[in-house]
Amino acid sequence: MSVHQLGRRGVLCVTVAAALAGCGDSTGGSDTDAGTGTDSSAEPSTSAGTSDAQTSSTGGETGSTTGEETTGATATTTTETGSTSTGEDTESATDSEGTTGDPPLDLDALMEGLEDPYLRVYEGAGDGGLGHVTYFGLDTESPEFLALEPQEQAKVVKIQATSLHSALLQPTEEHPGAEVTGALEVTGDDGVRRQELTLKLPSEWNGRLVVLGAPGTRSEFSNEAVLTPWLLARGYAIVSGNKGMTNAGADGNATMLNQAHPTAHWGEMMIDMGLWAQARLEAATQVPAPPVYAAGLSNGGYQVRRALELDHLRVGQGEPRLFAGGLDWSGAYWPDARAMDTDDDQEVSPAEFAAANHLVSTNERAALTMGWLHAPDTLNTPAGYAEVPPYSAAHPAMLDGGFSAESALIWGAYSSTFDYLKDYGLTEFKGVGYYNITAYVFRAELLGHDAGQSLAYSCYSDGGDEPPPFYPWLEQAQDGGWTPESVTWALRNANTGEFSAPLISVHGQRDGLLGLQANAIAYEDAILEHGDPDMFRLYVIEHGGHVDLHSDGGLDFDANGMFGDEGAADSFTIMQPYAERAFDYLVAWVEDDAPAPPGKLVATDPVADELDASQLSFE
């Protein structure tokens, strides 16, 4: 392994390619237990932290490709590397045997502290690389899929279930390196925080780490086509987790209806991942404390905000800062007591919480305003979409709920997103959309209800012609159906707007799920009132939506039963390049002391999307 300077940033860059190339030759016991995938005869590696650590490799130029899993030990190899004196301006390339003179790369160290750790080394020449570009379209009944190890098959399933990117930005570039998966469990003052995660170390590592929050309640692979490919291409190590849950509780994970209030830990889980991954990279590469950045989309953006706020508190208590800065992409905002205590009695009542704009209330208001798709008085009709502006009767209530007028194009689609599933035998999804399902599951989470207890206000249909309980229950609920205890849990999620590392937010002007005013502007207001505005930038992206998958125009926007016939893609800007550009501004702000340009509305052309972040400027 050779260590050299990155250049103008002066940050150590570790080239791990040479060390990884030898990982195709795995050492360990002579026998492999076919039932468990672990070595049944050799002593377990003490550095792996558990006795069932598993390592696999796709091979390397000098290593054999066996397809077998081993105990995680790796072999060294003779390779050509470049060396640079970190104290001089000159650089020379030399042929060296092994890694003499350089710190050894210890891949086993990447697995320490995880339950059921699994290590895979990717060559990046037909195996998909760290970004798994061959997994997106892999048929799960094909011989190629069936030939994969069980852990790789699980990755395929998770990746295909969580895609949120635009088809215009389908990843294709393979990046070699090492990936570790497993479960990280941390015990805090208020219980155990457990999440599944993936840590990616590219062969050409730039010496930095990015902690990615997960959108929605999606898996640790939910960023695989969103931010991951761009970051890997620039050499960042990446750690991403699933917040301890997956949609519908897949793979035995928790759900939002587990009665344990999982959202209360989402910010801390970002810190857990960052501290663990930073220590593992330091142990594996001998590079002291890599700088750590946070980034995330949607609920992952909320995680970034909350993590920087919690890190600020840690610094105030004498602990070292973890995050150098953060990128919040369309994050959710949970207001704190200072924003909701309208009568100044030093507490937030259920009525005050019901009146405030937050993730639950804004989605409930949108669902009630647009109406159930199959109700006679619904606004979600082809005629309503055709109005100028779309759904004109809904505008007063939707704008009061924190949505921008520009987002009206997608209000109908988000009111009935999953209704089509009823035609495939899933009648419970009749009339279900992002608005009512988001409001339902987050309400149940705050109330501490399971699936049975939440039936009274469920968004799911019985397949008949009457709206589900969600609608009549909300219309008659006193104080919005909230209790003092549920308000207490909501306040545990609250954003303070107080942080002390640079934070950049990008938010789409047409975001119809997490409305611009309720989630971006309101958070900026909190920072202006209680935080340090000099440490914050908000870039509103003209025509930008919530997730780029929907901005491709493939939803049923006008409720006519057809997908994508409205030509809506030409009204939405693809957000990902703007998030990438914002991240570059963030790094320059932190490492070059070059503050990002002032926040602004960034003009775009939704018909001719600019997909190259390097061509964008927020000046």
mmCIF file of N, CA and C in Angstrom, residues 249-370:
data_model
loop_
_atom_site.group_PDB
_atom_site.id
_atom_site.type_symbol
_atom_site.label_atom_id
_atom_site.label_comp_id
_atom_site.label_asym_id
_atom_site.label_seq_id
_atom_site.Cartn_x
_atom_site.Cartn_y
_atom_site.Cartn_z
ATOM 1 N N GLY A 249 -40.622 -4.713 7.217
ATOM 2 C CA GLY A 249 -39.847 -5.564 8.105
ATOM 3 C C GLY A 249 -39.094 -6.661 7.390
ATOM 4 N N ALA A 250 -38.694 -6.412 6.144
ATOM 5 C CA ALA A 250 -37.960 -7.417 5.384
ATOM 6 C C ALA A 250 -36.692 -7.822 6.116
ATOM 7 N N ASP A 251 -36.305 -9.083 5.917
ATOM 8 C CA ASP A 251 -35.066 -9.626 6.497
ATOM 9 C C ASP A 251 -35.054 -9.585 8.017
ATOM 10 N N GLY A 252 -36.231 -9.587 8.631
ATOM 11 C CA GLY A 252 -36.296 -9.635 10.082
ATOM 12 C C GLY A 252 -36.050 -8.325 10.772
ATOM 13 N N ASN A 253 -35.968 -7.224 10.022
ATOM 14 C CA ASN A 253 -35.756 -5.921 10.634
ATOM 15 C C ASN A 253 -37.049 -5.389 11.237
ATOM 16 N N ALA A 254 -36.916 -4.343 12.025
ATOM 17 C CA ALA A 254 -38.075 -3.704 12.632
ATOM 18 C C ALA A 254 -38.856 -2.925 11.584
ATOM 19 N N THR A 255 -40.071 -2.529 11.930
ATOM 20 C CA THR A 255 -40.868 -1.646 11.099
ATOM 21 C C THR A 255 -41.220 -0.416 11.917
ATOM 22 N N MET A 256 -41.858 0.549 11.273
ATOM 23 C CA MET A 256 -42.276 1.750 11.980
ATOM 24 C C MET A 256 -43.328 1.442 13.036
ATOM 25 N N LEU A 257 -43.988 0.289 12.925
ATOM 26 C CA LEU A 257 -45.062 -0.063 13.842
ATOM 27 C C LEU A 257 -44.599 -1.090 14.874
ATOM 28 N N ASN A 258 -43.374 -0.958 15.355
ATOM 29 C CA ASN A 258 -42.846 -1.929 16.314
ATOM 30 C C ASN A 258 -42.998 -1.480 17.760
ATOM 31 N N GLN A 259 -43.666 -0.343 17.984
ATOM 32 C CA GLN A 259 -43.964 0.196 19.315
ATOM 33 C C GLN A 259 -42.730 0.708 20.058
ATOM 34 N N ALA A 260 -41.578 0.740 19.401
ATOM 35 C CA ALA A 260 -40.338 1.123 20.084
ATOM 36 C C ALA A 260 -39.860 2.526 19.713
ATOM 37 N N HIS A 261 -40.664 3.277 18.960
ATOM 38 C CA HIS A 261 -40.310 4.645 18.563
ATOM 39 C C HIS A 261 -38.924 4.701 17.913
ATOM 40 N N PRO A 262 -38.730 3.973 16.817
ATOM 41 C CA PRO A 262 -37.380 3.890 16.231
ATOM 42 C C PRO A 262 -36.837 5.214 15.721
ATOM 43 N N THR A 263 -37.705 6.155 15.330
ATOM 44 C CA THR A 263 -37.177 7.399 14.764
ATOM 45 C C THR A 263 -36.374 8.205 15.777
ATOM 46 N N ALA A 264 -36.586 7.956 17.053
ATOM 47 C CA ALA A 264 -35.861 8.705 18.085
ATOM 48 C C ALA A 264 -34.355 8.479 18.005
ATOM 49 N N HIS A 265 -33.926 7.414 17.335
ATOM 50 C CA HIS A 265 -32.499 7.071 17.281
ATOM 51 C C HIS A 265 -31.844 7.412 15.947
ATOM 52 N N TRP A 266 -32.588 7.948 15.004
ATOM 53 C CA TRP A 266 -32.042 8.077 13.653
ATOM 54 C C TRP A 266 -30.828 8.992 13.582
ATOM 55 N N GLY A 267 -30.824 10.079 14.321
ATOM 56 C CA GLY A 267 -29.654 10.950 14.323
ATOM 57 C C GLY A 267 -28.455 10.298 14.978
ATOM 58 N N GLU A 268 -28.699 9.634 16.109
ATOM 59 C CA GLU A 268 -27.604 8.962 16.812
ATOM 60 C C GLU A 268 -27.007 7.842 15.975
ATOM 61 N N MET A 269 -27.837 7.194 15.148
ATOM 62 C CA MET A 269 -27.330 6.111 14.319
ATOM 63 C C MET A 269 -26.325 6.611 13.287
ATOM 64 N N MET A 270 -26.482 7.836 12.822
ATOM 65 C CA MET A 270 -25.480 8.414 11.921
ATOM 66 C C MET A 270 -24.148 8.570 12.652
ATOM 67 N N ILE A 271 -24.211 9.026 13.883
ATOM 68 C CA ILE A 271 -22.987 9.169 14.674
ATOM 69 C C ILE A 271 -22.378 7.801 14.960
ATOM 70 N N ASP A 272 -23.221 6.815 15.284
ATOM 71 C CA ASP A 272 -22.724 5.455 15.515
ATOM 72 C C ASP A 272 -21.946 4.948 14.308
ATOM 73 N N MET A 273 -22.539 5.099 13.122
ATOM 74 C CA MET A 273 -21.878 4.641 11.902
ATOM 75 C C MET A 273 -20.570 5.381 11.670
ATOM 76 N N GLY A 274 -20.600 6.695 11.852
ATOM 77 C CA GLY A 274 -19.406 7.489 11.594
ATOM 78 C C GLY A 274 -18.252 7.138 12.507
ATOM 79 N N LEU A 275 -18.534 7.011 13.808
ATOM 80 C CA LEU A 275 -17.478 6.676 14.763
ATOM 81 C C LEU A 275 -16.909 5.294 14.480
ATOM 82 N N TRP A 276 -17.805 4.333 14.207
ATOM 83 C CA TRP A 276 -17.345 2.975 13.938
ATOM 84 C C TRP A 276 -16.505 2.931 12.665
ATOM 85 N N ALA A 277 -17.015 3.506 11.579
ATOM 86 C CA ALA A 277 -16.323 3.417 10.293
ATOM 87 C C ALA A 277 -15.008 4.187 10.309
ATOM 88 N N GLN A 278 -14.979 5.331 10.960
ATOM 89 C CA GLN A 278 -13.738 6.097 11.051
ATOM 90 C C GLN A 278 -12.654 5.280 11.756
ATOM 91 N N ALA A 279 -13.040 4.623 12.849
ATOM 92 C CA ALA A 279 -12.081 3.803 13.590
ATOM 93 C C ALA A 279 -11.632 2.600 12.770
ATOM 94 N N ARG A 280 -12.561 1.988 12.024
ATOM 95 C CA ARG A 280 -12.204 0.817 11.224
ATOM 96 C C ARG A 280 -11.257 1.197 10.091
ATOM 97 N N LEU A 281 -11.503 2.314 9.448
ATOM 98 C CA LEU A 281 -10.614 2.750 8.374
ATOM 99 C C LEU A 281 -9.230 3.082 8.911
ATOM 100 N N GLU A 282 -9.192 3.707 10.066
ATOM 101 C CA GLU A 282 -7.899 4.031 10.669
ATOM 102 C C GLU A 282 -7.129 2.756 10.992
ATOM 103 N N ALA A 283 -7.834 1.758 11.549
ATOM 104 C CA ALA A 283 -7.169 0.507 11.901
ATOM 105 C C ALA A 283 -6.723 -0.262 10.663
ATOM 106 N N ALA A 284 -7.509 -0.216 9.611
ATOM 107 C CA ALA A 284 -7.203 -0.992 8.413
ATOM 108 C C ALA A 284 -6.103 -0.367 7.575
ATOM 109 N N THR A 285 -6.031 0.958 7.550
ATOM 110 C CA THR A 285 -5.118 1.645 6.637
ATOM 111 C C THR A 285 -3.959 2.348 7.322
ATOM 112 N N GLN A 286 -4.014 2.471 8.656
ATOM 113 C CA GLN A 286 -2.998 3.202 9.412
ATOM 114 C C GLN A 286 -3.008 4.701 9.105
ATOM 115 N N VAL A 287 -4.101 5.198 8.520
ATOM 116 C CA VAL A 287 -4.253 6.640 8.290
ATOM 117 C C VAL A 287 -5.052 7.214 9.447
ATOM 118 N N PRO A 288 -4.497 8.139 10.211
ATOM 119 C CA PRO A 288 -5.192 8.637 11.404
ATOM 120 C C PRO A 288 -6.488 9.370 11.071
ATOM 121 N N ALA A 289 -7.547 9.007 11.750
ATOM 122 C CA ALA A 289 -8.831 9.709 11.791
ATOM 123 C C ALA A 289 -9.216 10.380 10.487
ATOM 124 N N PRO A 290 -9.658 9.622 9.496
ATOM 125 C CA PRO A 290 -10.089 10.243 8.243
ATOM 126 C C PRO A 290 -11.195 11.268 8.487
ATOM 127 N N PRO A 291 -11.182 12.400 7.768
ATOM 128 C CA PRO A 291 -12.268 13.371 7.916
ATOM 129 C C PRO A 291 -13.595 12.764 7.482
ATOM 130 N N VAL A 292 -14.670 13.137 8.175
ATOM 131 C CA VAL A 292 -15.972 12.503 7.977
ATOM 132 C C VAL A 292 -17.000 13.546 7.551
ATOM 133 N N TYR A 293 -17.725 13.226 6.483
ATOM 134 C CA TYR A 293 -18.831 14.052 6.019
ATOM 135 C C TYR A 293 -20.124 13.254 6.132
ATOM 136 N N ALA A 294 -21.240 13.968 6.256
ATOM 137 C CA ALA A 294 -22.556 13.339 6.300
ATOM 138 C C ALA A 294 -23.357 13.794 5.093
ATOM 139 N N ALA A 295 -24.154 12.892 4.527
ATOM 140 C CA ALA A 295 -25.011 13.243 3.398
ATOM 141 C C ALA A 295 -26.215 12.321 3.403
ATOM 142 N N GLY A 296 -27.342 12.819 2.892
ATOM 143 C CA GLY A 296 -28.522 11.974 2.851
ATOM 144 C C GLY A 296 -29.681 12.634 2.141
ATOM 145 N N LEU A 297 -30.571 11.795 1.620
ATOM 146 C CA LEU A 297 -31.763 12.205 0.883
ATOM 147 C C LEU A 297 -33.010 11.922 1.700
ATOM 148 N N SER A 298 -33.951 12.866 1.731
ATOM 149 C CA SER A 298 -35.260 12.704 2.359
ATOM 150 C C SER A 298 -35.100 12.444 3.853
ATOM 151 N N ASN A 299 -35.561 11.296 4.363
ATOM 152 C CA ASN A 299 -35.323 11.005 5.773
ATOM 153 C C ASN A 299 -33.831 10.897 6.069
ATOM 154 N N GLY A 300 -33.044 10.551 5.057
ATOM 155 C CA GLY A 300 -31.594 10.587 5.216
ATOM 156 C C GLY A 300 -31.082 12.001 5.380
ATOM 157 N N GLY A 301 -31.746 12.968 4.737
ATOM 158 C CA GLY A 301 -31.398 14.368 4.939
ATOM 159 C C GLY A 301 -31.721 14.825 6.341
ATOM 160 N N TYR A 302 -32.862 14.345 6.870
ATOM 161 C CA TYR A 302 -33.166 14.620 8.281
ATOM 162 C C TYR A 302 -32.070 14.055 9.172
ATOM 163 N N GLN A 303 -31.620 12.842 8.879
ATOM 164 C CA GLN A 303 -30.547 12.247 9.674
ATOM 165 C C GLN A 303 -29.304 13.139 9.689
ATOM 166 N N VAL A 304 -28.978 13.711 8.544
ATOM 167 C CA VAL A 304 -27.807 14.588 8.471
ATOM 168 C C VAL A 304 -27.997 15.792 9.385
ATOM 169 N N ARG A 305 -29.147 16.446 9.282
ATOM 170 C CA ARG A 305 -29.408 17.616 10.125
ATOM 171 C C ARG A 305 -29.294 17.259 11.605
ATOM 172 N N ARG A 306 -29.977 16.177 11.977
ATOM 173 C CA ARG A 306 -30.006 15.813 13.392
ATOM 174 C C ARG A 306 -28.629 15.373 13.875
ATOM 175 N N ALA A 307 -27.890 14.668 13.029
ATOM 176 C CA ALA A 307 -26.555 14.216 13.421
ATOM 177 C C ALA A 307 -25.620 15.395 13.665
ATOM 178 N N LEU A 308 -25.679 16.416 12.814
ATOM 179 C CA LEU A 308 -24.833 17.588 13.031
ATOM 180 C C LEU A 308 -25.243 18.339 14.287
ATOM 181 N N GLU A 309 -26.543 18.367 14.579
ATOM 182 C CA GLU A 309 -27.003 19.006 15.816
ATOM 183 C C GLU A 309 -26.516 18.239 17.040
ATOM 184 N N LEU A 310 -26.608 16.907 16.992
ATOM 185 C CA LEU A 310 -26.140 16.089 18.110
ATOM 186 C C LEU A 310 -24.622 16.161 18.245
ATOM 187 N N ASP A 311 -23.925 16.217 17.125
ATOM 188 C CA ASP A 311 -22.468 16.337 17.165
ATOM 189 C C ASP A 311 -22.062 17.664 17.802
ATOM 190 N N HIS A 312 -22.829 18.691 17.544
ATOM 191 C CA HIS A 312 -22.592 19.996 18.178
ATOM 192 C C HIS A 312 -22.695 19.880 19.700
ATOM 193 N N LEU A 313 -23.684 19.121 20.168
ATOM 194 C CA LEU A 313 -23.820 18.908 21.612
ATOM 195 C C LEU A 313 -22.639 18.112 22.155
ATOM 196 N N ARG A 314 -22.176 17.117 21.401
ATOM 197 C CA ARG A 314 -21.025 16.324 21.825
ATOM 198 C C ARG A 314 -19.796 17.209 21.993
ATOM 199 N N VAL A 315 -19.575 18.099 21.046
ATOM 200 C CA VAL A 315 -18.425 18.999 21.119
ATOM 201 C C VAL A 315 -18.535 19.891 22.347
ATOM 202 N N GLY A 316 -19.752 20.344 22.638
ATOM 203 C CA GLY A 316 -19.956 21.172 23.819
ATOM 204 C C GLY A 316 -19.677 20.446 25.117
ATOM 205 N N GLN A 317 -19.755 19.111 25.072
ATOM 206 C CA GLN A 317 -19.481 18.298 26.250
ATOM 207 C C GLN A 317 -18.031 17.824 26.297
ATOM 208 N N GLY A 318 -17.207 18.341 25.402
ATOM 209 C CA GLY A 318 -15.785 18.027 25.430
ATOM 210 C C GLY A 318 -15.354 16.879 24.552
ATOM 211 N N GLU A 319 -16.252 16.302 23.772
ATOM 212 C CA GLU A 319 -15.884 15.213 22.878
ATOM 213 C C GLU A 319 -15.374 15.779 21.558
ATOM 214 N N PRO A 320 -14.525 15.036 20.869
ATOM 215 C CA PRO A 320 -14.028 15.529 19.576
ATOM 216 C C PRO A 320 -15.138 15.553 18.533
ATOM 217 N N ARG A 321 -15.077 16.536 17.661
ATOM 218 C CA ARG A 321 -16.063 16.629 16.593
ATOM 219 C C ARG A 321 -15.917 15.441 15.644
ATOM 220 N N LEU A 322 -17.034 14.888 15.201
ATOM 221 C CA LEU A 322 -17.006 13.808 14.224
ATOM 222 C C LEU A 322 -17.168 14.342 12.807
ATOM 223 N N PHE A 323 -18.218 15.109 12.575
ATOM 224 C CA PHE A 323 -18.554 15.514 11.215
ATOM 225 C C PHE A 323 -17.905 16.842 10.841
ATOM 226 N N ALA A 324 -17.172 16.818 9.728
ATOM 227 C CA ALA A 324 -16.583 18.052 9.208
ATOM 228 C C ALA A 324 -17.631 18.926 8.544
ATOM 229 N N GLY A 325 -18.706 18.320 8.059
ATOM 230 C CA GLY A 325 -19.781 19.053 7.406
ATOM 231 C C GLY A 325 -20.834 18.091 6.909
ATOM 232 N N GLY A 326 -21.954 18.641 6.413
ATOM 233 C CA GLY A 326 -23.044 17.788 5.979
ATOM 234 C C GLY A 326 -23.784 18.332 4.771
ATOM 235 N N LEU A 327 -24.348 17.411 3.986
ATOM 236 C CA LEU A 327 -25.214 17.731 2.854
ATOM 237 C C LEU A 327 -26.587 17.134 3.106
ATOM 238 N N ASP A 328 -27.581 17.994 3.208
ATOM 239 C CA ASP A 328 -28.971 17.592 3.401
ATOM 240 C C ASP A 328 -29.709 17.769 2.080
ATOM 241 N N TRP A 329 -30.162 16.659 1.507
ATOM 242 C CA TRP A 329 -30.880 16.684 0.229
ATOM 243 C C TRP A 329 -32.363 16.416 0.510
ATOM 244 N N SER A 330 -33.164 17.465 0.450
ATOM 245 C CA SER A 330 -34.624 17.359 0.610
ATOM 246 C C SER A 330 -35.003 16.688 1.918
ATOM 247 N N GLY A 331 -34.375 17.099 2.999
ATOM 248 C CA GLY A 331 -34.620 16.474 4.288
ATOM 249 C C GLY A 331 -35.929 16.894 4.932
ATOM 250 N N ALA A 332 -36.445 16.007 5.794
ATOM 251 C CA ALA A 332 -37.647 16.299 6.578
ATOM 252 C C ALA A 332 -37.277 17.154 7.781
ATOM 253 N N TYR A 333 -38.177 18.056 8.142
ATOM 254 C CA TYR A 333 -37.961 18.937 9.293
ATOM 255 C C TYR A 333 -38.985 18.630 10.366
ATOM 256 N N TRP A 334 -38.477 18.369 11.580
ATOM 257 C CA TRP A 334 -39.327 18.197 12.757
ATOM 258 C C TRP A 334 -39.124 19.420 13.651
ATOM 259 N N PRO A 335 -40.116 20.307 13.761
ATOM 260 C CA PRO A 335 -39.945 21.514 14.580
ATOM 261 C C PRO A 335 -39.830 21.185 16.056
ATOM 262 N N ASP A 336 -39.123 22.036 16.798
ATOM 263 C CA ASP A 336 -38.988 21.823 18.235
ATOM 264 C C ASP A 336 -40.014 22.665 18.987
ATOM 265 N N ALA A 337 -39.948 22.598 20.313
ATOM 266 C CA ALA A 337 -40.958 23.259 21.143
ATOM 267 C C ALA A 337 -40.981 24.760 20.918
ATOM 268 N N ARG A 338 -39.832 25.350 20.629
ATOM 269 C CA ARG A 338 -39.781 26.794 20.436
ATOM 270 C C ARG A 338 -40.607 27.233 19.231
ATOM 271 N N ALA A 339 -40.741 26.332 18.245
ATOM 272 C CA ALA A 339 -41.516 26.660 17.050
ATOM 273 C C ALA A 339 -43.001 26.359 17.211
ATOM 274 N N MET A 340 -43.353 25.460 18.135
ATOM 275 C CA MET A 340 -44.749 25.018 18.240
ATOM 276 C C MET A 340 -45.486 25.541 19.463
ATOM 277 N N ASP A 341 -44.770 26.027 20.459
ATOM 278 C CA ASP A 341 -45.400 26.511 21.696
ATOM 279 C C ASP A 341 -45.965 27.916 21.462
ATOM 280 N N THR A 342 -47.107 27.969 20.821
ATOM 281 C CA THR A 342 -47.658 29.261 20.406
ATOM 282 C C THR A 342 -48.210 30.087 21.557
ATOM 283 N N ASP A 343 -48.574 29.448 22.681
ATOM 284 C CA ASP A 343 -49.099 30.219 23.814
ATOM 285 C C ASP A 343 -48.031 30.511 24.868
ATOM 286 N N ASP A 344 -46.793 30.136 24.577
ATOM 287 C CA ASP A 344 -45.646 30.460 25.447
ATOM 288 C C ASP A 344 -45.815 29.970 26.879
ATOM 289 N N ASP A 345 -46.423 28.784 27.036
ATOM 290 C CA ASP A 345 -46.563 28.236 28.392
ATOM 291 C C ASP A 345 -45.489 27.192 28.683
ATOM 292 N N GLN A 346 -44.467 27.145 27.854
ATOM 293 C CA GLN A 346 -43.301 26.270 28.040
ATOM 294 C C GLN A 346 -43.600 24.794 27.812
ATOM 295 N N GLU A 347 -44.690 24.489 27.147
ATOM 296 C CA GLU A 347 -44.953 23.106 26.760
ATOM 297 C C GLU A 347 -45.756 23.096 25.470
ATOM 298 N N VAL A 348 -45.650 21.981 24.756
ATOM 299 C CA VAL A 348 -46.385 21.816 23.506
ATOM 300 C C VAL A 348 -47.559 20.886 23.766
ATOM 301 N N SER A 349 -48.743 21.390 23.613
ATOM 302 C CA SER A 349 -49.946 20.593 23.837
ATOM 303 C C SER A 349 -50.261 19.777 22.591
ATOM 304 N N PRO A 350 -51.086 18.727 22.721
ATOM 305 C CA PRO A 350 -51.513 17.997 21.528
ATOM 306 C C PRO A 350 -52.146 18.902 20.479
ATOM 307 N N ALA A 351 -52.913 19.892 20.912
ATOM 308 C CA ALA A 351 -53.537 20.804 19.953
ATOM 309 C C ALA A 351 -52.493 21.625 19.208
ATOM 310 N N GLU A 352 -51.469 22.083 19.916
ATOM 311 C CA GLU A 352 -50.408 22.851 19.259
ATOM 312 C C GLU A 352 -49.626 21.975 18.289
ATOM 313 N N PHE A 353 -49.379 20.735 18.672
ATOM 314 C CA PHE A 353 -48.667 19.832 17.775
ATOM 315 C C PHE A 353 -49.497 19.554 16.528
ATOM 316 N N ALA A 354 -50.803 19.388 16.705
ATOM 317 C CA ALA A 354 -51.682 19.132 15.568
ATOM 318 C C ALA A 354 -51.723 20.315 14.613
ATOM 319 N N ALA A 355 -51.613 21.524 15.156
ATOM 320 C CA ALA A 355 -51.695 22.725 14.324
ATOM 321 C C ALA A 355 -50.410 23.007 13.561
ATOM 322 N N ALA A 356 -49.290 22.476 14.037
ATOM 323 C CA ALA A 356 -47.995 22.762 13.417
ATOM 324 C C ALA A 356 -47.812 21.959 12.134
ATOM 325 N N ASN A 357 -46.934 22.437 11.275
ATOM 326 C CA ASN A 357 -46.558 21.699 10.076
ATOM 327 C C ASN A 357 -45.348 20.822 10.376
ATOM 328 N N HIS A 358 -45.525 19.524 10.243
ATOM 329 C CA HIS A 358 -44.440 18.561 10.410
ATOM 330 C C HIS A 358 -44.730 17.380 9.501
ATOM 331 N N LEU A 359 -43.894 16.376 9.525
ATOM 332 C CA LEU A 359 -43.995 15.283 8.563
ATOM 333 C C LEU A 359 -45.372 14.634 8.551
ATOM 334 N N VAL A 360 -45.961 14.418 9.726
ATOM 335 C CA VAL A 360 -47.259 13.755 9.782
ATOM 336 C C VAL A 360 -48.371 14.704 9.358
ATOM 337 N N SER A 361 -48.416 15.875 9.958
ATOM 338 C CA SER A 361 -49.544 16.775 9.710
ATOM 339 C C SER A 361 -49.605 17.247 8.264
ATOM 340 N N THR A 362 -48.465 17.526 7.647
ATOM 341 C CA THR A 362 -48.504 18.008 6.271
ATOM 342 C C THR A 362 -49.001 16.928 5.317
ATOM 343 N N ASN A 363 -48.598 15.687 5.545
ATOM 344 C CA ASN A 363 -49.079 14.603 4.692
ATOM 345 C C ASN A 363 -50.548 14.296 4.955
ATOM 346 N N GLU A 364 -50.989 14.405 6.209
ATOM 347 C CA GLU A 364 -52.410 14.225 6.504
ATOM 348 C C GLU A 364 -53.241 15.310 5.832
ATOM 349 N N ARG A 365 -52.785 16.540 5.899
ATOM 350 C CA ARG A 365 -53.530 17.632 5.273
ATOM 351 C C ARG A 365 -53.610 17.452 3.766
ATOM 352 N N ALA A 366 -52.515 17.000 3.180
ATOM 353 C CA ALA A 366 -52.525 16.764 1.740
ATOM 354 C C ALA A 366 -53.502 15.650 1.377
ATOM 355 N N ALA A 367 -53.495 14.570 2.160
ATOM 356 C CA ALA A 367 -54.399 13.452 1.881
ATOM 357 C C ALA A 367 -55.857 13.868 2.012
ATOM 358 N N LEU A 368 -56.175 14.615 3.066
ATOM 359 C CA LEU A 368 -57.558 15.056 3.270
ATOM 360 C C LEU A 368 -57.973 16.077 2.218
ATOM 361 N N THR A 369 -57.069 16.943 1.837
ATOM 362 C CA THR A 369 -57.398 17.972 0.844
ATOM 363 C C THR A 369 -57.665 17.365 -0.522
ATOM 364 N N MET A 370 -56.800 16.482 -0.964
ATOM 365 C CA MET A 370 -56.972 15.867 -2.278
ATOM 366 C C MET A 370 -58.088 14.839 -2.278
#
